[in-house]
PDB file of N, CA and C in Angstrom:
ATOM      1  N   THR Z   1     -14.332   2.622  40.479  1.00 70.00           N
ATOM      2  CA  THR Z   1     -13.539   3.014  39.328  1.00 70.00           C
ATOM      3  C   THR Z   1     -14.104   4.252  38.633  1.00 70.00           C
ATOM      4  N   ALA Z   2     -15.421   4.384  38.622  1.00 79.00           N
ATOM      5  CA  ALA Z   2     -16.025   5.576  38.013  1.00 79.00           C
ATOM      6  C   ALA Z   2     -15.645   6.812  38.797  1.00 79.00           C
ATOM      7  N   SER Z   3     -15.577   6.688  40.123  1.00 84.00           N
ATOM      8  CA  SER Z   3     -15.208   7.850  40.932  1.00 84.00           C
ATOM      9  C   SER Z   3     -13.753   8.244  40.698  1.00 84.00           C
ATOM     10  N   LYS Z   4     -12.872   7.258  40.458  1.00 80.00           N
ATOM     11  CA  LYS Z   4     -11.462   7.562  40.167  1.00 80.00           C
ATOM     12  C   LYS Z   4     -11.348   8.279  38.828  1.00 80.00           C
ATOM     13  N   LEU Z   5     -12.136   7.824  37.861  1.00 76.00           N
ATOM     14  CA  LEU Z   5     -12.121   8.466  36.551  1.00 76.00           C
ATOM     15  C   LEU Z   5     -12.660   9.891  36.652  1.00 76.00           C
ATOM     16  N   ASP Z   6     -13.736  10.073  37.394  1.00 80.00           N
ATOM     17  CA  ASP Z   6     -14.296  11.414  37.577  1.00 80.00           C
ATOM     18  C   ASP Z   6     -13.285  12.327  38.269  1.00 80.00           C
ATOM     19  N   ALA Z   7     -12.590  11.791  39.270  1.00 80.00           N
ATOM     20  CA  ALA Z   7     -11.581  12.581  39.979  1.00 80.00           C
ATOM     21  C   ALA Z   7     -10.435  12.952  39.046  1.00 80.00           C
ATOM     22  N   ALA Z   8     -10.008  11.996  38.222  1.00 74.00           N
ATOM     23  CA  ALA Z   8      -8.913  12.268  37.284  1.00 74.00           C
ATOM     24  C   ALA Z   8      -9.334  13.292  36.247  1.00 74.00           C
ATOM     25  N   LEU Z   9     -10.549  13.182  35.746  1.00 78.00           N
ATOM     26  CA  LEU Z   9     -11.041  14.138  34.750  1.00 78.00           C
ATOM     27  C   LEU Z   9     -11.235  15.512  35.354  1.00 78.00           C
ATOM     28  N   GLY Z  10     -11.465  15.577  36.670  1.00 83.00           N
ATOM     29  CA  GLY Z  10     -11.615  16.860  37.351  1.00 83.00           C
ATOM     30  C   GLY Z  10     -10.292  17.575  37.510  1.00 83.00           C
ATOM     31  N   ASN Z  11      -9.187  16.853  37.467  1.00 79.00           N
ATOM     32  CA  ASN Z  11      -7.863  17.447  37.631  1.00 79.00           C
ATOM     33  C   ASN Z  11      -7.127  17.360  36.292  1.00 79.00           C
ATOM     34  N   ILE Z  12      -7.467  18.229  35.380  1.00 79.00           N
ATOM     35  CA  ILE Z  12      -6.947  18.220  34.011  1.00 79.00           C
ATOM     36  C   ILE Z  12      -5.425  18.371  33.977  1.00 79.00           C
ATOM     37  N   ASP Z  13      -4.863  19.201  34.834  1.00 79.00           N
ATOM     38  CA  ASP Z  13      -3.409  19.401  34.833  1.00 79.00           C
ATOM     39  C   ASP Z  13      -2.670  18.092  35.112  1.00 79.00           C
ATOM     40  N   GLU Z  14      -3.128  17.331  36.091  1.00 77.00           N
ATOM     41  CA  GLU Z  14      -2.485  16.053  36.426  1.00 77.00           C
ATOM     42  C   GLU Z  14      -2.700  15.026  35.319  1.00 77.00           C
ATOM     43  N   LEU Z  15      -3.885  15.035  34.733  1.00 74.00           N
ATOM     44  CA  LEU Z  15      -4.186  14.131  33.624  1.00 74.00           C
ATOM     45  C   LEU Z  15      -3.292  14.439  32.428  1.00 74.00           C
ATOM     46  N   GLN Z  16      -3.072  15.722  32.157  1.00 76.00           N
ATOM     47  CA  GLN Z  16      -2.189  16.129  31.067  1.00 76.00           C
ATOM     48  C   GLN Z  16      -0.764  15.674  31.353  1.00 76.00           C
ATOM     49  N   LYS Z  17      -0.305  15.804  32.588  1.00 75.00           N
ATOM     50  CA  LYS Z  17       1.032  15.347  32.960  1.00 75.00           C
ATOM     51  C   LYS Z  17       1.160  13.842  32.758  1.00 75.00           C
ATOM     52  N   PHE Z  18       0.096  13.119  33.105  1.00 75.00           N
ATOM     53  CA  PHE Z  18       0.113  11.664  32.960  1.00 75.00           C
ATOM     54  C   PHE Z  18       0.349  11.252  31.506  1.00 75.00           C
ATOM     55  N   PHE Z  19      -0.272  11.968  30.586  1.00 74.00           N
ATOM     56  CA  PHE Z  19      -0.147  11.599  29.178  1.00 74.00           C
ATOM     57  C   PHE Z  19       0.999  12.282  28.450  1.00 74.00           C
ATOM     58  N   ALA Z  20       1.317  13.533  28.799  1.00 75.00           N
ATOM     59  CA  ALA Z  20       2.190  14.317  27.937  1.00 75.00           C
ATOM     60  C   ALA Z  20       3.538  14.689  28.533  1.00 75.00           C
ATOM     61  N   THR Z  21       3.860  14.332  29.727  1.00 73.00           N
ATOM     62  CA  THR Z  21       5.116  14.746  30.335  1.00 73.00           C
ATOM     63  C   THR Z  21       6.296  14.097  29.618  1.00 73.00           C
ATOM     64  N   ALA Z  22       7.285  14.942  29.272  1.00 71.00           N
ATOM     65  CA  ALA Z  22       8.525  14.443  28.671  1.00 71.00           C
ATOM     66  C   ALA Z  22       9.674  14.892  29.555  1.00 71.00           C
ATOM     67  N   THR Z  23      10.391  13.940  30.124  1.00 70.00           N
ATOM     68  CA  THR Z  23      11.490  14.264  31.031  1.00 70.00           C
ATOM     69  C   THR Z  23      12.743  13.543  30.589  1.00 70.00           C
ATOM     70  N   GLU Z  24      13.825  13.796  31.316  1.00 74.00           N
ATOM     71  CA  GLU Z  24      15.093  13.119  31.026  1.00 74.00           C
ATOM     72  C   GLU Z  24      15.001  11.623  31.319  1.00 74.00           C
ATOM     73  N   SER Z  25      14.242  11.257  32.327  1.00 71.00           N
ATOM     74  CA  SER Z  25      14.114   9.859  32.736  1.00 71.00           C
ATOM     75  C   SER Z  25      12.891   9.241  32.081  1.00 71.00           C
ATOM     76  N   SER Z  26      13.069   8.094  31.432  1.00 66.00           N
ATOM     77  CA  SER Z  26      11.936   7.440  30.785  1.00 66.00           C
ATOM     78  C   SER Z  26      10.940   6.915  31.801  1.00 66.00           C
ATOM     79  N   VAL Z  27      11.357   6.770  33.054  1.00 65.00           N
ATOM     80  CA  VAL Z  27      10.459   6.278  34.104  1.00 65.00           C
ATOM     81  C   VAL Z  27       9.406   7.314  34.443  1.00 65.00           C
ATOM     82  N   THR Z  28       9.758   8.599  34.385  1.00 70.00           N
ATOM     83  CA  THR Z  28       8.814   9.656  34.762  1.00 70.00           C
ATOM     84  C   THR Z  28       8.102  10.266  33.573  1.00 70.00           C
ATOM     85  N   ASN Z  29       8.347   9.767  32.374  1.00 78.00           N
ATOM     86  CA  ASN Z  29       7.640  10.267  31.191  1.00 78.00           C
ATOM     87  C   ASN Z  29       6.177   9.899  31.256  1.00 78.00           C
ATOM     88  N   GLY Z  30       5.359  10.703  30.585  1.00 80.00           N
ATOM     89  CA  GLY Z  30       3.932  10.410  30.498  1.00 80.00           C
ATOM     90  C   GLY Z  30       3.680   9.259  29.542  1.00 80.00           C
ATOM     91  N   LEU Z  31       2.460   8.742  29.578  1.00 81.00           N
ATOM     92  CA  LEU Z  31       2.084   7.598  28.758  1.00 81.00           C
ATOM     93  C   LEU Z  31       2.263   7.900  27.263  1.00 81.00           C
ATOM     94  N   GLY Z  32       1.839   9.058  26.835  1.00 80.00           N
ATOM     95  CA  GLY Z  32       1.982   9.434  25.428  1.00 80.00           C
ATOM     96  C   GLY Z  32       3.438   9.485  25.007  1.00 80.00           C
ATOM     97  N   GLU Z  33       4.284  10.038  25.850  1.00 80.00           N
ATOM     98  CA  GLU Z  33       5.717  10.125  25.538  1.00 80.00           C
ATOM     99  C   GLU Z  33       6.335   8.723  25.498  1.00 80.00           C
ATOM    100  N   ARG Z  34       5.938   7.871  26.419  1.00 81.00           N
ATOM    101  CA  ARG Z  34       6.451   6.493  26.418  1.00 81.00           C
ATOM    102  C   ARG Z  34       6.039   5.753  25.147  1.00 81.00           C
ATOM    103  N   LEU Z  35       4.802   5.943  24.723  1.00 85.00           N
ATOM    104  CA  LEU Z  35       4.338   5.312  23.481  1.00 85.00           C
ATOM    105  C   LEU Z  35       5.104   5.847  22.277  1.00 85.00           C
ATOM    106  N   ARG Z  36       5.351   7.161  22.260  1.00 84.00           N
ATOM    107  CA  ARG Z  36       6.120   7.746  21.156  1.00 84.00           C
ATOM    108  C   ARG Z  36       7.516   7.169  21.110  1.00 84.00           C
ATOM    109  N   LEU Z  37       8.173   7.071  22.266  1.00 82.00           N
ATOM    110  CA  LEU Z  37       9.524   6.501  22.316  1.00 82.00           C
ATOM    111  C   LEU Z  37       9.525   5.038  21.878  1.00 82.00           C
ATOM    112  N   LEU Z  38       8.508   4.286  22.299  1.00 84.00           N
ATOM    113  CA  LEU Z  38       8.407   2.877  21.910  1.00 84.00           C
ATOM    114  C   LEU Z  38       8.241   2.739  20.400  1.00 84.00           C
ATOM    115  N   THR Z  39       7.335   3.525  19.819  1.00 87.00           N
ATOM    116  CA  THR Z  39       7.125   3.423  18.371  1.00 87.00           C
ATOM    117  C   THR Z  39       8.355   3.890  17.605  1.00 87.00           C
ATOM    118  N   ASN Z  40       9.049   4.904  18.103  1.00 84.00           N
ATOM    119  CA  ASN Z  40      10.283   5.332  17.446  1.00 84.00           C
ATOM    120  C   ASN Z  40      11.317   4.216  17.477  1.00 84.00           C
ATOM    121  N   THR Z  41      11.411   3.536  18.609  1.00 84.00           N
ATOM    122  CA  THR Z  41      12.360   2.435  18.728  1.00 84.00           C
ATOM    123  C   THR Z  41      12.012   1.302  17.768  1.00 84.00           C
ATOM    124  N   LEU Z  42      10.741   1.000  17.644  1.00 84.00           N
ATOM    125  CA  LEU Z  42      10.318  -0.092  16.765  1.00 84.00           C
ATOM    126  C   LEU Z  42      10.435   0.261  15.290  1.00 84.00           C
ATOM    127  N   LEU Z  43      10.099   1.505  14.953  1.00 84.00           N
ATOM    128  CA  LEU Z  43      10.022   1.886  13.546  1.00 84.00           C
ATOM    129  C   LEU Z  43      11.262   2.599  13.028  1.00 84.00           C
ATOM    130  N   ASP Z  44      12.238   2.851  13.858  1.00 85.00           N
ATOM    131  CA  ASP Z  44      13.475   3.508  13.460  1.00 85.00           C
ATOM    132  C   ASP Z  44      14.173   2.681  12.379  1.00 85.00           C
ATOM    133  N   THR Z  45      15.089   3.306  11.639  1.00 82.00           N
ATOM    134  CA  THR Z  45      15.778   2.584  10.558  1.00 82.00           C
ATOM    135  C   THR Z  45      16.550   1.372  11.065  1.00 82.00           C
ATOM    136  N   GLU Z  46      16.949   1.382  12.313  1.00 83.00           N
ATOM    137  CA  GLU Z  46      17.611   0.215  12.887  1.00 83.00           C
ATOM    138  C   GLU Z  46      16.735  -0.437  13.954  1.00 83.00           C
ATOM    139  N   GLY Z  47      15.424  -0.181  13.875  1.00 83.00           N
ATOM    140  CA  GLY Z  47      14.484  -0.732  14.837  1.00 83.00           C
ATOM    141  C   GLY Z  47      14.118  -2.171  14.518  1.00 83.00           C
ATOM    142  N   ALA Z  48      13.311  -2.745  15.382  1.00 85.00           N
ATOM    143  CA  ALA Z  48      12.937  -4.149  15.267  1.00 85.00           C
ATOM    144  C   ALA Z  48      12.156  -4.447  13.985  1.00 85.00           C
ATOM    145  N   VAL Z  49      11.248  -3.574  13.612  1.00 86.00           N
ATOM    146  CA  VAL Z  49      10.428  -3.814  12.422  1.00 86.00           C
ATOM    147  C   VAL Z  49      11.294  -3.773  11.164  1.00 86.00           C
ATOM    148  N   ASN Z  50      12.140  -2.768  11.054  1.00 87.00           N
ATOM    149  CA  ASN Z  50      13.005  -2.655   9.877  1.00 87.00           C
ATOM    150  C   ASN Z  50      13.987  -3.822   9.806  1.00 87.00           C
ATOM    151  N   SER Z  51      14.543  -4.201  10.942  1.00 87.00           N
ATOM    152  CA  SER Z  51      15.470  -5.332  10.959  1.00 87.00           C
ATOM    153  C   SER Z  51      14.768  -6.614  10.522  1.00 87.00           C
ATOM    154  N   ARG Z  52      13.554  -6.800  10.983  1.00 89.00           N
ATOM    155  CA  ARG Z  52      12.791  -7.998  10.598  1.00 89.00           C
ATOM    156  C   ARG Z  52      12.487  -7.975   9.106  1.00 89.00           C
ATOM    157  N   GLN Z  53      12.130  -6.806   8.577  1.00 91.00           N
ATOM    158  CA  GLN Z  53      11.860  -6.701   7.140  1.00 91.00           C
ATOM    159  C   GLN Z  53      13.099  -7.044   6.329  1.00 91.00           C
ATOM    160  N   LEU Z  54      14.247  -6.524   6.742  1.00 91.00           N
ATOM    161  CA  LEU Z  54      15.491  -6.831   6.034  1.00 91.00           C
ATOM    162  C   LEU Z  54      15.793  -8.319   6.085  1.00 91.00           C
ATOM    163  N   GLY Z  55      15.595  -8.919   7.255  1.00 92.00           N
ATOM    164  CA  GLY Z  55      15.828 -10.353   7.399  1.00 92.00           C
ATOM    165  C   GLY Z  55      14.916 -11.166   6.499  1.00 92.00           C
ATOM    166  N   LEU Z  56      13.654 -10.776   6.421  1.00 95.00           N
ATOM    167  CA  LEU Z  56      12.704 -11.488   5.563  1.00 95.00           C
ATOM    168  C   LEU Z  56      13.034 -11.309   4.086  1.00 95.00           C
ATOM    169  N   ARG Z  57      13.486 -10.124   3.714  1.00 95.00           N
ATOM    170  CA  ARG Z  57      13.889  -9.900   2.315  1.00 95.00           C
ATOM    171  C   ARG Z  57      15.080 -10.783   1.941  1.00 95.00           C
ATOM    172  N   LYS Z  58      16.052 -10.874   2.858  1.00 95.00           N
ATOM    173  CA  LYS Z  58      17.217 -11.732   2.597  1.00 95.00           C
ATOM    174  C   LYS Z  58      16.795 -13.188   2.485  1.00 95.00           C
ATOM    175  N   LEU Z  59      15.888 -13.616   3.349  1.00 96.00           N
ATOM    176  CA  LEU Z  59      15.393 -14.992   3.314  1.00 96.00           C
ATOM    177  C   LEU Z  59      14.655 -15.264   2.009  1.00 96.00           C
ATOM    178  N   LYS Z  60      13.854 -14.307   1.574  1.00 96.00           N
ATOM    179  CA  LYS Z  60      13.122 -14.451   0.315  1.00 96.00           C
ATOM    180  C   LYS Z  60      14.097 -14.555  -0.853  1.00 96.00           C
ATOM    181  N   SER Z  61      15.113 -13.712  -0.855  1.00 95.00           N
ATOM    182  CA  SER Z  61      16.119 -13.748  -1.912  1.00 95.00           C
ATOM    183  C   SER Z  61      16.865 -15.073  -1.902  1.00 95.00           C
ATOM    184  N   SER Z  62      17.235 -15.530  -0.718  1.00 95.00           N
ATOM    185  CA  SER Z  62      17.934 -16.810  -0.591  1.00 95.00           C
ATOM    186  C   SER Z  62      17.058 -17.950  -1.091  1.00 95.00           C
ATOM    187  N   ASN Z  63      15.782 -17.919  -0.733  1.00 96.00           N
ATOM    188  CA  ASN Z  63      14.862 -18.961  -1.194  1.00 96.00           C
ATOM    189  C   ASN Z  63      14.706 -18.928  -2.709  1.00 96.00           C
ATOM    190  N   SER Z  64      14.649 -17.736  -3.280  1.00 95.00           N
ATOM    191  CA  SER Z  64      14.543 -17.610  -4.737  1.00 95.00           C
ATOM    192  C   SER Z  64      15.778 -18.190  -5.415  1.00 95.00           C
ATOM    193  N   ASP Z  65      16.947 -17.900  -4.856  1.00 95.00           N
ATOM    194  CA  ASP Z  65      18.189 -18.433  -5.421  1.00 95.00           C
ATOM    195  C   ASP Z  65      18.206 -19.956  -5.343  1.00 95.00           C
ATOM    196  N   ARG Z  66      17.797 -20.495  -4.192  1.00 96.00           N
ATOM    197  CA  ARG Z  66      17.779 -21.949  -4.031  1.00 96.00           C
ATOM    198  C   ARG Z  66      16.753 -22.586  -4.953  1.00 96.00           C
ATOM    199  N   GLN Z  67      15.621 -21.935  -5.132  1.00 97.00           N
ATOM    200  CA  GLN Z  67      14.592 -22.449  -6.028  1.00 97.00           C
ATOM    201  C   GLN Z  67      15.111 -22.478  -7.462  1.00 97.00           C
ATOM    202  N   GLN Z  68      15.783 -21.413  -7.887  1.00 96.00           N
ATOM    203  CA  GLN Z  68      16.331 -21.363  -9.244  1.00 96.00           C
ATOM    204  C   GLN Z  68      17.387 -22.442  -9.428  1.00 96.00           C
ATOM    205  N   SER Z  69      18.225 -22.637  -8.426  1.00 96.00           N
ATOM    206  CA  SER Z  69      19.249 -23.674  -8.489  1.00 96.00           C
ATOM    207  C   SER Z  69      18.615 -25.056  -8.622  1.00 96.00           C
ATOM    208  N   LEU Z  70      17.570 -25.302  -7.847  1.00 97.00           N
ATOM    209  CA  LEU Z  70      16.880 -26.586  -7.911  1.00 97.00           C
ATOM    210  C   LEU Z  70      16.218 -26.784  -9.268  1.00 97.00           C
ATOM    211  N   GLU Z  71      15.597 -25.739  -9.798  1.00 97.00           N
ATOM    212  CA  GLU Z  71      14.985 -25.835 -11.124  1.00 97.00           C
ATOM    213  C   GLU Z  71      16.031 -26.146 -12.189  1.00 97.00           C
ATOM    214  N   ASN Z  72      17.215 -25.525 -12.096  1.00 97.00           N
ATOM    215  CA  ASN Z  72      18.288 -25.810 -13.045  1.00 97.00           C
ATOM    216  C   ASN Z  72      18.743 -27.264 -12.942  1.00 97.00           C
ATOM    217  N   ARG Z  73      18.862 -27.766 -11.705  1.00 97.00           N
ATOM    218  CA  ARG Z  73      19.255 -29.162 -11.516  1.00 97.00           C
ATOM    219  C   ARG Z  73      18.215 -30.113 -12.093  1.00 97.00           C
ATOM    220  N   VAL Z  74      16.936 -29.790 -11.889  1.00 98.00           N
ATOM    221  CA  VAL Z  74      15.865 -30.631 -12.434  1.00 98.00           C
ATOM    222  C   VAL Z  74      15.914 -30.628 -13.958  1.00 98.00           C
ATOM    223  N   LEU Z  75      16.136 -29.477 -14.559  1.00 98.00           N
ATOM    224  CA  LEU Z  75      16.232 -29.399 -16.025  1.00 98.00           C
ATOM    225  C   LEU Z  75      17.406 -30.218 -16.550  1.00 98.00           C
ATOM    226  N   GLN Z  76      18.546 -30.138 -15.872  1.00 98.00           N
ATOM    227  CA  GLN Z  76      19.714 -30.922 -16.287  1.00 98.00           C
ATOM    228  C   GLN Z  76      19.458 -32.419 -16.149  1.00 98.00           C
ATOM    229  N   THR Z  77      18.797 -32.815 -15.052  1.00 98.00           N
ATOM    230  CA  THR Z  77      18.471 -34.226 -14.857  1.00 98.00           C
ATOM    231  C   THR Z  77      17.498 -34.703 -15.927  1.00 98.00           C
ATOM    232  N   GLU Z  78      16.500 -33.882 -16.239  1.00 98.00           N
ATOM    233  CA  GLU Z  78      15.546 -34.239 -17.290  1.00 98.00           C
ATOM    234  C   GLU Z  78      16.253 -34.397 -18.630  1.00 98.00           C
ATOM    235  N   LYS Z  79      17.147 -33.477 -18.931  1.00 98.00           N
ATOM    236  CA  LYS Z  79      17.895 -33.531 -20.201  1.00 98.00           C
ATOM    237  C   LYS Z  79      18.736 -34.816 -20.273  1.00 98.00           C
ATOM    238  N   ARG Z  80      19.415 -35.128 -19.163  1.00 98.00           N
ATOM    239  CA  ARG Z  80      20.245 -36.335 -19.129  1.00 98.00           C
ATOM    240  C   ARG Z  80      19.394 -37.592 -19.277  1.00 98.00           C
ATOM    241  N   LEU Z  81      18.268 -37.661 -18.572  1.00 98.00           N
ATOM    242  CA  LEU Z  81      17.403 -38.838 -18.653  1.00 98.00           C
ATOM    243  C   LEU Z  81      16.796 -38.996 -20.043  1.00 98.00           C
ATOM    244  N   ARG Z  82      16.403 -37.894 -20.658  1.00 97.00           N
ATOM    245  CA  ARG Z  82      15.857 -37.986 -22.024  1.00 97.00           C
ATOM    246  C   ARG Z  82      16.913 -38.545 -22.989  1.00 97.00           C
ATOM    247  N   ALA Z  83      18.146 -38.086 -22.851  1.00 97.00           N
ATOM    248  CA  ALA Z  83      19.219 -38.603 -23.716  1.00 97.00           C
ATOM    249  C   ALA Z  83      19.446 -40.091 -23.458  1.00 97.00           C
ATOM    250  N   GLN Z  84      19.417 -40.495 -22.196  1.00 98.00           N
ATOM    251  CA  GLN Z  84      19.602 -41.910 -21.874  1.00 98.00           C
ATOM    252  C   GLN Z  84      18.467 -42.763 -22.428  1.00 98.00           C
ATOM    253  N   TYR Z  85      17.229 -42.298 -22.310  1.00 97.00           N
ATOM    254  CA  TYR Z  85      16.090 -43.058 -22.825  1.00 97.00           C
ATOM    255  C   TYR Z  85      16.099 -43.115 -24.348  1.00 97.00           C
ATOM    256  N   GLN Z  86      16.532 -42.053 -25.004  1.00 97.00           N
ATOM    257  CA  GLN Z  86      16.629 -42.083 -26.465  1.00 97.00           C
ATOM    258  C   GLN Z  86      17.671 -43.108 -26.905  1.00 97.00           C
ATOM    259  N   THR Z  87      18.790 -43.142 -26.206  1.00 97.00           N
ATOM    260  CA  THR Z  87      19.820 -44.138 -26.504  1.00 97.00           C
ATOM    261  C   THR Z  87      19.290 -45.542 -26.243  1.00 97.00           C
ATOM    262  N   LEU Z  88      18.562 -45.718 -25.145  1.00 97.00           N
ATOM    263  CA  LEU Z  88      17.970 -47.011 -24.822  1.00 97.00           C
ATOM    264  C   LEU Z  88      16.987 -47.434 -25.910  1.00 97.00           C
ATOM    265  N   ASP Z  89      16.139 -46.506 -26.353  1.00 97.00           N
ATOM    266  CA  ASP Z  89      15.183 -46.822 -27.426  1.00 97.00           C
ATOM    267  C   ASP Z  89      15.911 -47.244 -28.696  1.00 97.00           C
ATOM    268  N   LEU Z  90      16.953 -46.540 -29.047  1.00 96.00           N
ATOM    269  CA  LEU Z  90      17.735 -46.865 -30.233  1.00 96.00           C
ATOM    270  C   LEU Z  90      18.351 -48.261 -30.104  1.00 96.00           C
ATOM    271  N   ASN Z  91      18.943 -48.546 -28.940  1.00 97.00           N
ATOM    272  CA  ASN Z  91      19.542 -49.868 -28.729  1.00 97.00           C
ATOM    273  C   ASN Z  91      18.489 -50.978 -28.720  1.00 97.00           C
ATOM    274  N   MET Z  92      17.314 -50.713 -28.144  1.00 96.00           N
ATOM    275  CA  MET Z  92      16.238 -51.707 -28.142  1.00 96.00           C
ATOM    276  C   MET Z  92      15.769 -51.981 -29.572  1.00 96.00           C
ATOM    277  N   ALA Z  93      15.685 -50.939 -30.390  1.00 95.00           N
ATOM    278  CA  ALA Z  93      15.290 -51.125 -31.795  1.00 95.00           C
ATOM    279  C   ALA Z  93      16.329 -51.979 -32.521  1.00 95.00           C
ATOM    280  N   ARG Z  94      17.607 -51.732 -32.266  1.00 95.00           N
ATOM    281  CA  ARG Z  94      18.669 -52.544 -32.886  1.00 95.00           C
ATOM    282  C   ARG Z  94      18.585 -54.000 -32.426  1.00 95.00           C
ATOM    283  N   LEU Z  95      18.379 -54.195 -31.122  1.00 96.00           N
ATOM    284  CA  LEU Z  95      18.272 -55.557 -30.592  1.00 96.00           C
ATOM    285  C   LEU Z  95      17.046 -56.268 -31.145  1.00 96.00           C
ATOM    286  N   SER Z  96      15.952 -55.555 -31.290  1.00 95.00           N
ATOM    287  CA  SER Z  96      14.739 -56.143 -31.854  1.00 95.00           C
ATOM    288  C   SER Z  96      14.984 -56.563 -33.303  1.00 95.00           C
ATOM    289  N   SER Z  97      15.680 -55.712 -34.042  1.00 94.00           N
ATOM    290  CA  SER Z  97      16.020 -56.033 -35.426  1.00 94.00           C
ATOM    291  C   SER Z  97      16.943 -57.247 -35.480  1.00 94.00           C
ATOM    292  N   LEU Z  98      17.918 -57.278 -34.570  1.00 95.00           N
ATOM    293  CA  LEU Z  98      18.846 -58.416 -34.505  1.00 95.00           C
ATOM    294  C   LEU Z  98      18.104 -59.688 -34.137  1.00 95.00           C
ATOM    295  N   GLN Z  99      17.136 -59.580 -33.230  1.00 95.00           N
ATOM    296  CA  GLN Z  99      16.352 -60.747 -32.838  1.00 95.00           C
ATOM    297  C   GLN Z  99      15.562 -61.272 -34.034  1.00 95.00           C
ATOM    298  N   GLY Z 100      14.988 -60.377 -34.805  1.00 94.00           N
ATOM    299  CA  GLY Z 100      14.249 -60.782 -36.012  1.00 94.00           C
ATOM    300  C   GLY Z 100      15.159 -61.495 -36.992  1.00 94.00           C
ATOM    301  N   TYR Z 101      16.364 -60.972 -37.186  1.00 93.00           N
ATOM    302  CA  TYR Z 101      17.318 -61.589 -38.105  1.00 93.00           C
ATOM    303  C   TYR Z 101      17.718 -62.980 -37.617  1.00 93.00           C
ATOM    304  N   VAL Z 102      18.034 -63.102 -36.319  1.00 95.00           N
ATOM    305  CA  VAL Z 102      18.446 -64.394 -35.757  1.00 95.00           C
ATOM    306  C   VAL Z 102      17.287 -65.393 -35.852  1.00 95.00           C
ATOM    307  N   SER Z 103      16.078 -64.971 -35.548  1.00 94.00           N
ATOM    308  CA  SER Z 103      14.911 -65.858 -35.638  1.00 94.00           C
ATOM    309  C   SER Z 103      14.723 -66.346 -37.070  1.00 94.00           C
ATOM    310  N   GLN Z 104      14.913 -65.439 -38.026  1.00 93.00           N
ATOM    311  CA  GLN Z 104      14.782 -65.816 -39.439  1.00 93.00           C
ATOM    312  C   GLN Z 104      15.854 -66.840 -39.833  1.00 93.00           C
ATOM    313  N   GLN Z 105      17.072 -66.640 -39.344  1.00 94.00           N
ATOM    314  CA  GLN Z 105      18.148 -67.574 -39.664  1.00 94.00           C
ATOM    315  C   GLN Z 105      17.903 -68.939 -39.051  1.00 94.00           C
ATOM    316  N   VAL Z 106      17.410 -68.970 -37.818  1.00 95.00           N
ATOM    317  CA  VAL Z 106      17.102 -70.257 -37.155  1.00 95.00           C
ATOM    318  C   VAL Z 106      15.992 -70.964 -37.894  1.00 95.00           C
ATOM    319  N   THR Z 107      14.997 -70.211 -38.335  1.00 93.00           N
ATOM    320  CA  THR Z 107      13.887 -70.813 -39.096  1.00 93.00           C
ATOM    321  C   THR Z 107      14.410 -71.405 -40.407  1.00 93.00           C
ATOM    322  N   ASN Z 108      15.286 -70.659 -41.072  1.00 92.00           N
ATOM    323  CA  ASN Z 108      15.868 -71.166 -42.335  1.00 92.00           C
ATOM    324  C   ASN Z 108      16.711 -72.406 -42.089  1.00 92.00           C
ATOM    325  N   TRP Z 109      17.453 -72.486 -41.015  1.00 92.00           N
ATOM    326  CA  TRP Z 109      18.277 -73.663 -40.713  1.00 92.00           C
ATOM    327  C   TRP Z 109      17.398 -74.883 -40.429  1.00 92.00           C
ATOM    328  N   ASN Z 110      16.288 -74.640 -39.760  1.00 90.00           N
ATOM    329  CA  ASN Z 110      15.399 -75.735 -39.427  1.00 90.00           C
ATOM    330  C   ASN Z 110      14.724 -76.277 -40.676  1.00 90.00           C
ATOM    331  N   LYS Z 111      14.531 -75.473 -41.693  1.00 89.00           N
ATOM    332  CA  LYS Z 111      13.918 -75.902 -42.937  1.00 89.00           C
ATOM    333  C   LYS Z 111      14.904 -76.732 -43.762  1.00 89.00           C
ATOM    334  N   SER Z 112      16.170 -76.509 -43.581  1.00 76.00           N
ATOM    335  CA  SER Z 112      17.167 -77.194 -44.404  1.00 76.00           C
ATOM    336  C   SER Z 112      17.431 -78.588 -43.962  1.00 76.00           C
TER     337      SER Z 112
END
């Protein structure tokens, strides 16, 4: 392998063609040209990287919307439950008062 590298380095023109040739056919392009075309394809405005970024942004936005919706539902449920428990507390206080009154009346009847 060292001898192949030495031979390649000895023939600078061929080495330059290997890296820098730009032709009509992508098959005969040099390595550097192929890499440039690949990166252009990936990083172009409609390339894979940009498309993935757009997709992730949409997903993030969708998740934010769903999170806000869920938070609103939780707040509404909390509000409803607090109102129900306050009503329950009020009714329990009334029933406790009624129980005290009935107990007092039964005690008075038993004394008579």
